[in-house]
XYZ file of C-alpha atoms in Angstrom:
737
model
C -32.763 -7.528 20.766
C -29.954 -8.502 23.134
C -30.382 -11.504 25.342
C -30.708 -11.000 29.094
C -27.442 -11.421 30.979
C -27.457 -12.627 34.551
C -25.887 -10.670 37.401
C -23.599 -13.598 38.134
C -22.114 -13.439 34.661
C -21.863 -9.653 34.365
C -21.798 -8.143 37.855
C -20.713 -4.690 36.660
C -24.079 -4.241 34.993
C -26.234 -4.170 38.069
C -23.965 -3.134 40.929
C -24.188 0.516 41.879
C -22.709 2.749 44.525
C -25.569 2.122 46.973
C -24.960 -1.619 46.800
C -21.283 -1.099 47.527
C -21.982 1.225 50.483
C -24.381 -1.315 51.981
C -21.750 -4.082 52.089
C -21.405 -5.583 55.526
C -18.467 -4.780 57.764
C -17.640 -8.456 57.889
C -17.346 -8.684 54.104
C -15.166 -5.562 54.023
C -12.922 -6.949 56.743
C -12.665 -10.330 54.994
C -11.746 -8.625 51.741
C -9.077 -6.540 53.472
C -7.780 -9.576 55.382
C -7.390 -11.778 52.279
C -5.761 -8.974 50.324
C -3.314 -8.295 53.160
C -2.364 -11.972 53.328
C -1.625 -12.055 49.617
C 0.498 -8.910 49.777
C 2.416 -10.188 52.802
C 3.109 -13.536 51.148
C 4.146 -11.896 47.884
C 6.583 -9.523 49.579
C 7.975 -12.418 51.626
C 8.458 -14.461 48.457
C 10.353 -11.621 46.785
C 12.426 -11.073 49.929
C 13.586 -14.694 49.865
C 15.283 -14.236 46.487
C 16.977 -11.031 47.656
C 18.148 -12.465 50.986
C 19.548 -15.838 49.926
C 22.629 -14.467 48.043
C 23.782 -12.631 51.207
C 25.602 -14.235 54.132
C 22.651 -13.476 56.382
C 20.190 -15.047 53.956
C 22.416 -18.054 53.349
C 22.611 -18.664 57.106
C 18.836 -18.353 57.444
C 18.363 -20.829 54.615
C 20.815 -23.259 56.212
C 18.954 -23.018 59.523
C 15.663 -23.589 57.710
C 17.009 -26.696 55.987
C 18.424 -28.036 59.242
C 15.074 -27.594 60.964
C 12.891 -29.077 58.214
C 14.997 -31.581 56.277
C 14.393 -34.340 58.838
C 10.845 -34.759 57.530
C 9.879 -37.336 54.940
C 10.438 -34.753 52.191
C 14.105 -34.147 53.040
C 16.078 -31.139 51.835
C 14.086 -31.051 48.605
C 10.927 -30.492 50.616
C 12.625 -27.681 52.537
C 13.583 -25.860 49.347
C 10.197 -26.580 47.822
C 8.321 -25.091 50.758
C 10.330 -21.903 51.205
C 10.548 -21.054 47.486
C 7.066 -22.142 46.398
C 4.948 -22.165 49.550
C 4.135 -18.421 49.402
C 3.061 -18.468 45.765
C 0.935 -21.594 46.285
C -0.850 -20.064 49.285
C -1.470 -16.887 47.273
C -3.111 -19.016 44.593
C -5.427 -20.628 47.148
C -6.311 -17.338 48.872
C -6.925 -15.639 45.516
C -9.756 -18.034 44.653
C -12.202 -16.918 47.395
C -11.044 -13.323 46.949
C -11.902 -13.340 43.250
C -15.092 -15.330 43.723
C -16.488 -13.252 46.576
C -15.132 -9.747 46.291
C -13.857 -9.018 42.811
C -17.443 -8.482 41.671
C -17.541 -5.221 43.559
C -16.532 -2.056 41.800
C -14.783 0.281 44.216
C -16.358 3.682 44.400
C -12.992 5.274 43.709
C -12.815 3.487 40.357
C -16.090 4.930 39.109
C -15.397 7.884 36.885
C -17.778 10.275 38.561
C -16.535 9.847 42.137
C -12.889 10.819 42.133
C -10.653 13.541 40.793
C -8.325 12.567 37.963
C -5.082 11.065 39.205
C -1.922 9.656 37.748
C -1.505 5.871 37.711
C 1.880 4.195 37.360
C 0.469 1.399 35.223
C -0.912 3.789 32.599
C 1.924 6.340 32.578
C 4.260 5.577 29.622
C 7.856 6.431 30.512
C 9.804 4.756 27.678
C 8.113 4.909 24.277
C 10.903 3.797 21.919
C 13.681 1.275 21.969
C 14.041 -2.499 22.241
C 11.491 -2.778 25.048
C 8.733 -0.914 23.212
C 6.372 1.139 25.353
C 7.212 0.779 29.047
C 4.989 2.184 31.782
C 6.227 3.538 35.091
C 5.061 0.392 36.905
C 6.861 -1.839 34.395
C 10.005 0.274 34.699
C 9.949 -0.207 38.471
C 9.679 -3.965 37.946
C 12.602 -3.937 35.508
C 14.604 -1.869 37.985
C 13.945 -4.383 40.775
C 15.206 -7.254 38.617
C 18.299 -5.223 37.724
C 18.895 -4.459 41.400
C 18.550 -8.154 42.189
C 21.140 -9.099 39.554
C 23.621 -6.473 40.784
C 22.994 -7.327 44.418
C 23.345 -11.067 43.798
C 26.524 -10.546 41.753
C 28.034 -8.415 44.538
C 27.030 -10.828 47.325
C 28.232 -13.878 45.438
C 31.544 -12.156 44.598
C 32.194 -11.498 48.297
C 31.293 -15.101 49.121
C 33.563 -16.400 46.346
C 36.575 -14.465 47.657
C 35.944 -15.825 51.151
C 35.565 -19.345 49.777
C 38.736 -19.047 47.721
C 40.758 -18.494 50.899
C 39.648 -21.888 52.213
C 41.373 -23.733 49.343
C 44.832 -23.112 50.781
C 47.887 -22.323 48.721
C 47.081 -22.261 45.005
C 49.040 -21.080 42.024
C 47.995 -17.786 40.465
C 46.529 -19.557 37.410
C 44.640 -22.070 39.526
C 43.295 -19.307 41.755
C 41.995 -17.469 38.706
C 40.428 -20.627 37.321
C 38.776 -21.416 40.634
C 37.462 -17.873 40.878
C 36.150 -17.979 37.303
C 34.492 -21.329 37.908
C 32.779 -20.143 41.088
C 31.649 -16.936 39.370
C 30.041 -18.671 36.402
C 28.402 -21.120 38.797
C 26.799 -18.118 40.498
C 25.522 -16.944 37.113
C 23.689 -20.244 36.896
C 22.215 -19.681 40.356
C 20.952 -16.244 39.325
C 19.447 -17.716 36.141
C 17.655 -20.301 38.272
C 16.074 -17.490 40.302
C 14.863 -15.796 37.106
C 13.419 -19.099 35.823
C 11.241 -19.123 38.956
C 9.434 -16.126 37.390
C 9.836 -17.051 33.720
C 6.742 -19.222 33.274
C 4.342 -17.239 35.456
C 3.387 -14.711 32.715
C 2.616 -17.359 30.075
C 0.114 -19.284 32.188
C -2.741 -17.670 30.212
C -5.593 -18.360 32.585
C -3.571 -18.250 35.782
C -5.247 -17.065 38.965
C -2.118 -14.982 39.611
C -2.562 -12.969 36.417
C -6.234 -12.498 37.204
C -5.681 -11.288 40.766
C -3.404 -8.486 39.513
C -5.550 -8.080 36.375
C -2.663 -8.476 33.935
C -3.971 -9.814 30.602
C -1.975 -12.397 28.715
C -1.143 -10.061 25.814
C 0.723 -7.836 28.294
C 2.233 -10.693 30.272
C 3.906 -12.185 27.193
C 6.288 -9.244 26.902
C 7.287 -9.789 30.537
C 8.000 -13.395 29.635
C 10.111 -12.194 26.713
C 12.102 -9.827 28.937
C 12.686 -12.551 31.521
C 13.611 -14.998 28.757
C 16.302 -12.687 27.413
C 17.704 -12.177 30.907
C 17.628 -15.913 31.626
C 19.461 -16.852 28.445
C 22.017 -14.058 28.932
C 22.901 -15.450 32.376
C 22.897 -19.050 31.130
C 25.175 -18.040 28.270
C 27.658 -16.536 30.743
C 27.295 -19.711 32.798
C 27.922 -22.051 29.850
C 30.695 -20.067 28.149
C 32.470 -19.527 31.450
C 32.609 -23.239 32.179
C 33.706 -24.003 28.633
C 36.530 -21.469 28.997
C 37.693 -23.141 32.208
C 37.599 -26.559 30.542
C 39.506 -25.296 27.507
C 42.269 -23.873 29.702
C 42.480 -27.156 31.575
C 42.437 -29.129 28.317
C 39.364 -31.173 29.171
C 36.622 -29.539 27.096
C 35.107 -32.595 25.377
C 35.402 -34.872 28.383
C 33.762 -32.321 30.688
C 30.900 -31.594 28.270
C 30.088 -35.301 27.933
C 30.397 -35.942 31.659
C 27.231 -37.215 33.339
C 27.905 -36.997 37.050
C 25.742 -38.530 39.732
C 26.887 -36.603 42.800
C 26.747 -33.158 41.144
C 25.203 -31.659 38.033
C 25.043 -33.764 34.847
C 27.100 -31.618 32.453
C 25.861 -33.196 29.242
C 22.225 -32.750 30.286
C 22.979 -29.092 30.947
C 24.661 -28.748 27.551
C 21.593 -30.235 25.816
C 19.252 -27.972 27.785
C 21.311 -24.899 26.900
C 21.383 -25.898 23.209
C 17.581 -26.024 23.119
C 17.359 -22.738 25.010
C 19.851 -21.078 22.664
C 17.872 -22.208 19.623
C 14.686 -20.730 21.082
C 16.524 -17.539 22.001
C 17.971 -17.017 18.531
C 14.564 -17.333 16.860
C 13.101 -14.650 19.147
C 15.425 -11.995 17.742
C 13.386 -9.421 15.763
C 14.950 -10.077 12.303
C 14.268 -13.828 12.574
C 10.905 -13.520 14.279
C 9.469 -11.042 11.760
C 10.636 -12.877 8.650
C 10.191 -16.457 9.863
C 7.442 -16.417 12.466
C 6.651 -20.088 11.924
C 10.281 -20.966 12.703
C 9.982 -18.988 15.936
C 6.686 -20.684 16.763
C 7.851 -24.227 16.152
C 11.234 -23.899 17.872
C 9.520 -22.452 20.929
C 7.854 -25.820 21.458
C 11.306 -27.052 22.500
C 10.644 -25.595 25.943
C 9.579 -29.098 26.990
C 13.021 -30.521 26.283
C 14.703 -27.441 27.736
C 12.941 -27.914 31.073
C 13.359 -31.696 31.076
C 17.124 -31.663 30.594
C 17.448 -28.657 32.881
C 15.920 -30.745 35.681
C 18.381 -33.557 34.964
C 21.234 -31.058 35.047
C 20.492 -29.339 38.366
C 18.744 -32.157 40.260
C 15.637 -32.122 42.406
C 16.755 -29.697 45.131
C 17.735 -26.847 42.828
C 14.927 -27.532 40.361
C 12.363 -27.311 43.184
C 13.247 -23.609 43.552
C 11.738 -22.900 40.130
C 9.023 -25.545 40.318
C 6.138 -23.195 41.198
C 5.971 -21.247 37.952
C 6.626 -24.351 35.871
C 3.810 -26.408 37.375
C 1.394 -23.479 37.028
C 2.270 -23.360 33.343
C 1.796 -27.144 33.089
C -1.648 -26.861 34.660
C -2.611 -24.120 32.231
C -1.219 -26.010 29.245
C -3.038 -29.199 30.206
C -6.312 -27.319 30.517
C -5.775 -25.615 27.165
C -5.100 -28.985 25.562
C -8.505 -30.298 26.622
C -10.293 -27.116 25.625
C -8.676 -27.049 22.191
C -9.689 -30.626 21.345
C -13.282 -29.523 20.808
C -14.403 -28.510 17.313
C -16.420 -25.285 17.431
C -19.255 -24.373 15.073
C -18.816 -21.369 12.820
C -22.365 -20.039 12.987
C -21.933 -17.144 10.614
C -19.340 -15.651 8.285
C -19.121 -12.297 6.579
C -16.537 -11.046 4.078
C -15.936 -7.301 3.748
C -14.627 -5.572 0.593
C -11.179 -5.161 2.166
C -10.877 -8.929 2.573
C -11.504 -8.919 6.325
C -13.664 -11.783 7.539
C -16.083 -11.828 10.418
C -16.480 -15.218 12.079
C -19.174 -15.907 14.647
C -18.711 -18.931 16.905
C -21.110 -20.790 19.129
C -20.404 -20.640 22.855
C -22.189 -21.953 25.955
C -24.098 -19.470 28.060
C -21.987 -20.127 31.138
C -18.733 -19.129 29.381
C -17.855 -15.596 30.461
C -15.695 -12.986 28.762
C -15.166 -9.228 28.528
C -15.215 -6.881 25.558
C -11.392 -6.626 25.473
C -10.756 -10.363 25.646
C -9.195 -12.390 22.857
C -9.132 -15.977 21.690
C -6.665 -18.280 19.965
C -7.909 -19.908 16.760
C -6.638 -23.051 15.066
C -7.924 -24.477 11.790
C -6.727 -28.047 11.318
C -7.061 -27.931 7.523
C -4.422 -25.186 7.504
C -2.137 -26.287 10.345
C -2.414 -28.640 13.296
C 0.085 -26.664 15.364
C -0.480 -22.996 14.621
C -2.658 -20.976 16.973
C -3.355 -17.347 16.072
C -4.687 -14.714 18.515
C -7.647 -12.513 17.590
C -9.436 -9.828 19.576
C -13.084 -10.462 20.303
C -15.196 -8.018 18.282
C -18.460 -8.710 20.117
C -19.662 -7.624 23.519
C -20.795 -10.292 25.977
C -24.049 -8.325 26.101
C -24.683 -8.903 22.384
C -25.933 -12.383 23.171
C -25.347 -15.260 25.530
C -24.530 -17.942 23.006
C -22.168 -16.485 20.445
C -18.847 -14.723 20.124
C -17.359 -13.047 17.044
C -13.929 -12.027 15.763
C -12.556 -10.143 12.754
C -9.777 -11.735 10.717
C -7.836 -9.735 8.137
C -6.204 -11.720 5.320
C -2.638 -10.400 5.428
C -0.450 -13.510 5.704
C -0.346 -17.038 4.391
C -2.420 -18.521 7.227
C -5.204 -15.917 7.101
C -5.216 -15.976 3.299
C -5.759 -19.734 3.327
C -8.554 -19.277 5.852
C -10.251 -16.760 3.567
C -9.904 -19.139 0.625
C -11.490 -21.988 2.585
C -14.378 -19.793 3.685
C -14.910 -18.424 0.169
C -14.987 -21.968 -1.215
C -17.498 -22.990 1.438
C -19.717 -20.013 0.605
C -19.562 -20.827 -3.095
C -20.383 -24.507 -2.630
C -23.238 -23.783 -0.243
C -24.802 -21.163 -2.480
C -24.754 -23.473 -5.519
C -25.496 -26.851 -3.977
C -27.693 -25.767 -1.048
C -26.033 -28.128 1.409
C -25.253 -27.413 5.068
C -22.169 -25.362 5.802
C -20.840 -27.967 8.229
C -20.802 -30.614 5.522
C -18.749 -28.738 2.974
C -16.774 -26.028 4.731
C -13.601 -28.044 5.234
C -13.038 -25.940 8.332
C -12.448 -27.572 11.699
C -12.119 -24.624 14.053
C -10.725 -25.046 17.560
C -10.588 -22.241 20.102
C -8.646 -21.429 23.256
C -9.853 -18.743 25.600
C -11.260 -16.177 26.002
C -8.343 -14.553 27.816
C -7.788 -11.012 28.972
C -8.564 -8.585 31.760
C -10.546 -9.845 34.704
C -12.679 -6.681 34.624
C -13.583 -4.267 31.793
C -11.065 -1.622 32.830
C -12.289 0.914 30.294
C -15.283 1.560 32.576
C -12.949 3.343 34.981
C -12.608 6.324 32.675
C -15.060 9.140 32.147
C -14.118 9.492 28.460
C -12.282 7.314 25.969
C -9.917 7.860 23.051
C -9.701 4.652 21.031
C -6.832 4.590 18.536
C -6.793 1.776 15.975
C -4.674 0.825 13.023
C -6.284 -1.329 10.323
C -7.953 -4.394 11.781
C -7.137 -3.023 15.238
C -10.653 -1.577 15.172
C -11.956 -5.020 16.154
C -11.771 -4.726 19.990
C -13.234 -1.214 19.825
C -16.324 -2.564 18.113
C -16.782 -4.699 21.214
C -16.194 -1.756 23.570
C -18.716 0.512 21.838
C -21.287 -2.277 21.696
C -20.725 -3.054 25.367
C -21.120 0.583 26.414
C -24.314 1.019 24.400
C -25.806 -2.092 25.970
C -24.987 -0.708 29.403
C -26.578 2.623 28.489
C -29.648 0.730 27.348
C -29.836 -0.935 30.773
C -29.577 2.576 32.287
C -26.290 1.866 34.029
C -25.078 5.180 35.491
C -21.386 4.307 35.265
C -20.746 4.446 31.543
C -18.673 6.747 29.399
C -20.360 9.824 28.006
C -17.801 10.697 25.322
C -15.859 8.464 22.944
C -13.435 9.480 20.215
C -12.337 6.792 17.749
C -9.205 7.559 15.723
C -8.749 4.990 12.993
C -5.869 4.863 10.503
C -6.267 2.626 7.421
C -4.328 2.281 4.192
C -7.215 2.145 1.708
C -10.822 3.255 1.681
C -12.232 -0.239 1.214
C -11.346 -0.961 4.855
C -13.924 1.621 5.956
C -16.629 -0.973 5.331
C -15.768 -2.360 8.775
C -17.544 0.661 10.256
C -20.795 -0.919 9.160
C -20.482 -3.035 12.308
C -21.470 0.071 14.269
C -24.675 0.514 12.299
C -26.804 -1.799 14.400
C -26.117 0.279 17.517
C -25.159 3.900 16.967
C -28.338 5.219 15.298
C -30.448 4.093 18.266
C -28.372 5.605 21.077
C -26.478 8.523 19.566
C -28.548 10.925 21.691
C -27.242 9.348 24.920
C -23.567 9.243 24.015
C -21.278 11.654 22.229
C -19.278 9.517 19.823
C -16.982 10.759 17.098
C -15.143 8.660 14.509
C -12.125 10.149 12.728
C -10.900 7.922 9.910
C -7.570 8.567 8.190
C -6.987 6.911 4.794
C -3.218 7.212 4.516
C -2.518 5.883 0.992
C -5.272 7.560 -0.993
C -5.046 11.306 -1.674
C -8.740 11.683 -2.391
C -11.972 9.697 -1.934
C -12.674 7.076 -4.570
C -16.276 6.542 -3.457
C -18.922 8.399 -1.536
C -18.857 7.801 2.197
C -22.176 5.951 2.056
C -20.780 3.585 -0.576
C -17.610 2.587 1.272
C -19.684 1.540 4.280
C -21.502 -1.170 2.351
C -20.811 -4.854 2.877
C -20.636 -6.574 -0.481
C -20.397 -10.197 0.544
C -22.065 -11.760 3.541
C -23.340 -15.202 4.323
C -24.687 -17.030 7.338
C -24.539 -20.717 8.164
C -25.631 -23.032 10.903
C -24.423 -26.435 11.941
C -26.691 -29.248 13.004
C -24.332 -30.481 15.702
C -23.756 -28.897 19.103
C -20.216 -27.602 18.642
C -19.991 -24.657 21.028
C -16.804 -23.588 22.797
C -15.594 -25.567 25.783
C -16.006 -24.035 29.228
C -12.611 -25.491 30.251
C -10.667 -22.259 30.350
C -8.520 -20.786 33.093
C -10.257 -17.422 32.845
C -13.637 -19.051 33.405
C -15.148 -20.429 36.612
C -13.050 -19.358 39.595
C -14.119 -22.140 41.944
C -13.299 -24.889 39.474
C -9.943 -23.227 38.711
C -9.176 -23.258 42.418
C -10.217 -26.886 42.853
C -8.106 -27.836 39.829
C -5.012 -26.177 41.302
C -5.651 -27.532 44.802
C -6.145 -31.116 43.606
C -2.968 -31.018 41.520
C -0.973 -29.541 44.412
C -2.212 -32.195 46.827
C -1.528 -34.837 44.182
C 2.072 -33.667 43.871
C 2.576 -33.778 47.639
C 1.151 -37.310 47.762
C 3.310 -38.547 44.876
C 6.434 -36.863 46.186
C 5.984 -38.121 49.772
C 5.318 -41.697 48.634
C 8.367 -41.594 46.381
C 10.611 -40.260 49.161
C 9.311 -42.633 51.834
C 9.076 -45.801 49.746
C 11.878 -45.494 47.214
C 14.405 -42.660 47.447
C 15.241 -42.872 51.160
C 14.980 -46.685 51.635
C 17.147 -47.355 48.572
C 19.473 -44.413 49.267
C 19.016 -42.798 45.852
C 21.603 -40.007 45.580
C 22.035 -39.281 41.868
C 21.105 -35.682 41.154
C 19.938 -36.299 37.627
C 17.847 -39.324 38.579
C 16.147 -37.523 41.467
C 15.478 -34.615 39.110
C 13.829 -37.053 36.705
C 11.660 -38.491 39.490
C 10.734 -34.962 40.599
C 9.522 -34.068 37.105
C 7.603 -37.368 36.966
C 5.750 -36.396 40.161
C 4.797 -33.059 38.586
C 3.488 -34.771 35.465
C 1.463 -37.328 37.431
C -0.042 -34.641 39.666
C -1.211 -32.620 36.660
C -2.352 -35.438 34.384
C -3.888 -37.770 36.973
C -5.080 -35.676 39.909
C -5.723 -32.575 37.835
C -7.241 -34.684 35.062
C -9.929 -35.997 37.419
C -10.988 -32.432 38.239
C -10.923 -31.464 34.566
C -13.276 -34.342 33.793
C -15.657 -33.305 36.567
C -15.414 -29.689 35.430
C -16.245 -30.693 31.862
C -19.350 -32.672 32.814
C -20.523 -29.952 35.202
C -20.192 -27.356 32.450
C -21.915 -29.598 29.942
C -24.819 -30.175 32.301
C -25.090 -26.479 33.195
C -25.054 -25.573 29.516
C -27.693 -28.164 28.594
C -29.992 -27.001 31.412
C -30.332 -23.556 29.846
C -30.232 -24.612 26.212
C -33.614 -23.910 24.640
C -32.710 -22.965 21.089
C -30.373 -24.166 18.374
C -27.315 -22.238 17.212
C -29.187 -20.443 14.470
C -31.930 -19.223 16.781
C -29.596 -18.152 19.545
C -27.796 -15.532 17.544
C -29.152 -12.000 17.411
C -30.578 -10.649 14.170
C -27.932 -7.982 13.950
C -25.163 -10.573 13.888
C -26.497 -12.502 10.916
C -28.127 -9.753 8.893
C -26.968 -6.200 8.283
C -29.549 -3.469 7.984
C -27.184 -0.748 6.848
C -28.097 2.846 7.673
C -24.917 4.424 6.392
C -26.292 7.951 6.482
C -26.623 7.869 10.290
C -23.154 6.456 10.702
C -21.615 8.843 8.185
C -22.954 11.797 10.153
C -20.751 10.748 13.090
C -17.687 10.059 10.940
C -14.979 12.272 9.487
C -12.855 10.943 6.623
C -9.439 12.427 5.885
C -7.409 11.271 2.918
C -3.672 11.259 2.301
C -2.641 12.089 5.873
C -1.927 10.507 9.219
C -3.419 11.399 12.596
C -1.866 14.422 14.309
C -2.010 13.129 17.878
C -0.685 16.328 19.386
C -3.563 18.309 17.899
C -6.088 15.590 18.797
C -4.964 15.273 22.414
C -4.793 19.024 22.997
C -8.266 19.476 21.569
C -9.711 16.668 23.680
C -7.951 17.948 26.788
C -9.642 21.329 26.401
C -13.006 19.796 25.581
C -12.919 17.171 28.360
C -11.396 19.040 31.301
C -10.981 17.671 34.801
C -11.545 13.978 34.067
C -9.609 10.748 33.580
C -9.338 10.016 29.863
C -8.611 6.435 28.895
C -6.439 6.042 25.797
C -6.516 2.534 24.326
C -4.341 1.648 21.328
C -4.621 -1.405 19.102
C -2.310 -1.405 16.129
C 1.305 -1.680 14.968
C 4.248 -0.785 17.195
C 4.850 2.531 15.401
C 1.287 3.668 16.098
C 1.542 2.546 19.701
C 4.792 4.482 20.186
C 3.327 7.648 18.645
C 0.296 7.594 20.922
C 2.390 6.760 23.993
C 4.786 9.613 23.215
C 1.966 12.131 23.013
C 0.309 10.718 26.142
C 3.567 11.153 28.036
C 3.952 14.656 26.673
C 0.455 15.618 27.770
C 1.068 14.248 31.275
C 4.311 16.235 31.632
C 2.588 19.420 30.485
C -0.287 19.141 32.939
C -0.208 21.148 36.148
C -2.319 18.452 37.862
C -4.910 20.926 39.063
C -8.509 19.870 39.432
C -9.279 21.342 36.013
C -6.671 19.309 34.167
C -7.463 16.019 32.514
C -5.055 13.105 32.778
C -4.557 10.697 29.913
C -4.076 7.035 30.758
C -2.266 4.918 28.166
C -3.428 1.330 27.617
C -2.226 -1.036 24.919
C -4.263 -3.847 23.425
C -1.622 -5.231 21.078
C -0.210 -8.731 20.875
C 3.531 -9.195 21.257
C 4.846 -12.713 20.601
């Protein structure tokens, strides 16, 4: 029996249309007002980057600096405020917006209250190529960045020609060198603007990602795109300067130069070297074959940013400071969360080698069915963190969370070996799992969508490849729990299309057994399983659903997950950001008033170093105080509701499996030696489910994702968009690192 979930933790359970209609006018106005402020600030922030390269924008910026640089913060404060002020205010406004109003589910988002309509975010436009699947909304974003680069290049070229005339009479060669030098300098300026966005997507628990409901697994590809663009511009910047120095015969001297009144060249060379090393390991051939090399070299971002600050100085670095400090805040919080060792309450090994791990979590830690966590096992590696989709619904129980891990690589194979050894030792020696497992699990997360977006759709098509079935187990469980609570806003039809290589993987379907037989009369669910590498069944369908190896454990110590996670409590996240921001202002103002201005400190690189030091102090000291308070508040809140130990808190269905394969087999279709024909599947579902929004969620390899996106796009183009036509909405739940 599932534990009772409070309305505070899962507001979508108990809110209905009548509640939404009865909202006060004041609350509606406040919601509209806060949202308008955020949009206005965001558009203003974007406009700044577009305006500054032009003569008009440059003049506005000069006037702004002249009017504000007389304060204690100087010109650095002027640049800091205009480039980062909007994004900081958005962060602060987003906290009350999320805390007060994001609970509500708009009537238009409920599947039964609106006609099907096309959404830019779920309309795949590009389905193949180096960028993978790109939606219409993502394509618009890419187009805007391209427009910015072209616009900035044009504006800077005009400014360079005007500036060249001020140098007087120059030889033809010197004019060309001056023009080349000014051009490659502008490439550096454009790269600096892109760096202002670079770190925003990888702040996993950022309020910004939550306010636009972009999960981290999607945001990482935006980070990758921005990273490629940044390094391309920095490469033009570096190679251009090196070409100028070679022509002038001063290559080595210029590279080693460490200026005080302008940029420190050698610091920039070191920063670029670290960036180039990270960039090279992100290339697909290197990343696929040597993922650990990619992972470890990417930790060089610390040195890249440090020497970059020394190279450009405090004024220029302050333009990109906002995204960087948000990432620092997120990284600091993740560091504290990951220090805690988490109990593995239960393990289960399926015939295909996939493991199910159940972890203890506090009741006040919230997550959604499509969230994911990062797992580290110290006995395998101290540095490697691997992402896994959550396979349990938050409605399964308040105090546990489960994942599925398939042993396909060296890390997962070693994890399986450790678990198998622990099972063997426990079964023979009858000693506690915690004493012999040799597994010290640490978790980060959960991360993901702010709201369970799959509830927006009337019907669902869930397409999985291999272990990609894991998040769909959570979705189905979540929907059935909502049906049990008689929630009127749940899907009525679900089609699961699952492609596996061998029939032994079908045993994962046994996870559905604890739910489907009891609610199959309230929901039409169909499971189509394609076994691609076996021409005919090796076992009866009832046999392949059996779990051959399962074991449960409990630990005597309280080792549940930490509540210190950016996607957790909104108020504490806001206080954490606010305290760190105020701490930075205090540190920076004291430094300017008591040291930099009285002692007339002018060195760019040194002021850049002091600027970074202020950022570090604000996060570690001021933010650290809030983190400590947050930790003790969460610990107290968790202990107040703790009435059972880890073993008692977990539902019976998680630890034991009462297999009723016949009921599950009646809902399943097994096809051997073939792959899914998505054209036939989508056309059939379109005719069967007419006039509704159909959510298509894919979790699997890139080839599967592209195939589904291609057919989704095809179906959208073929629709006449009448009231009788269904519209497919493509959603990906795949990790791209």
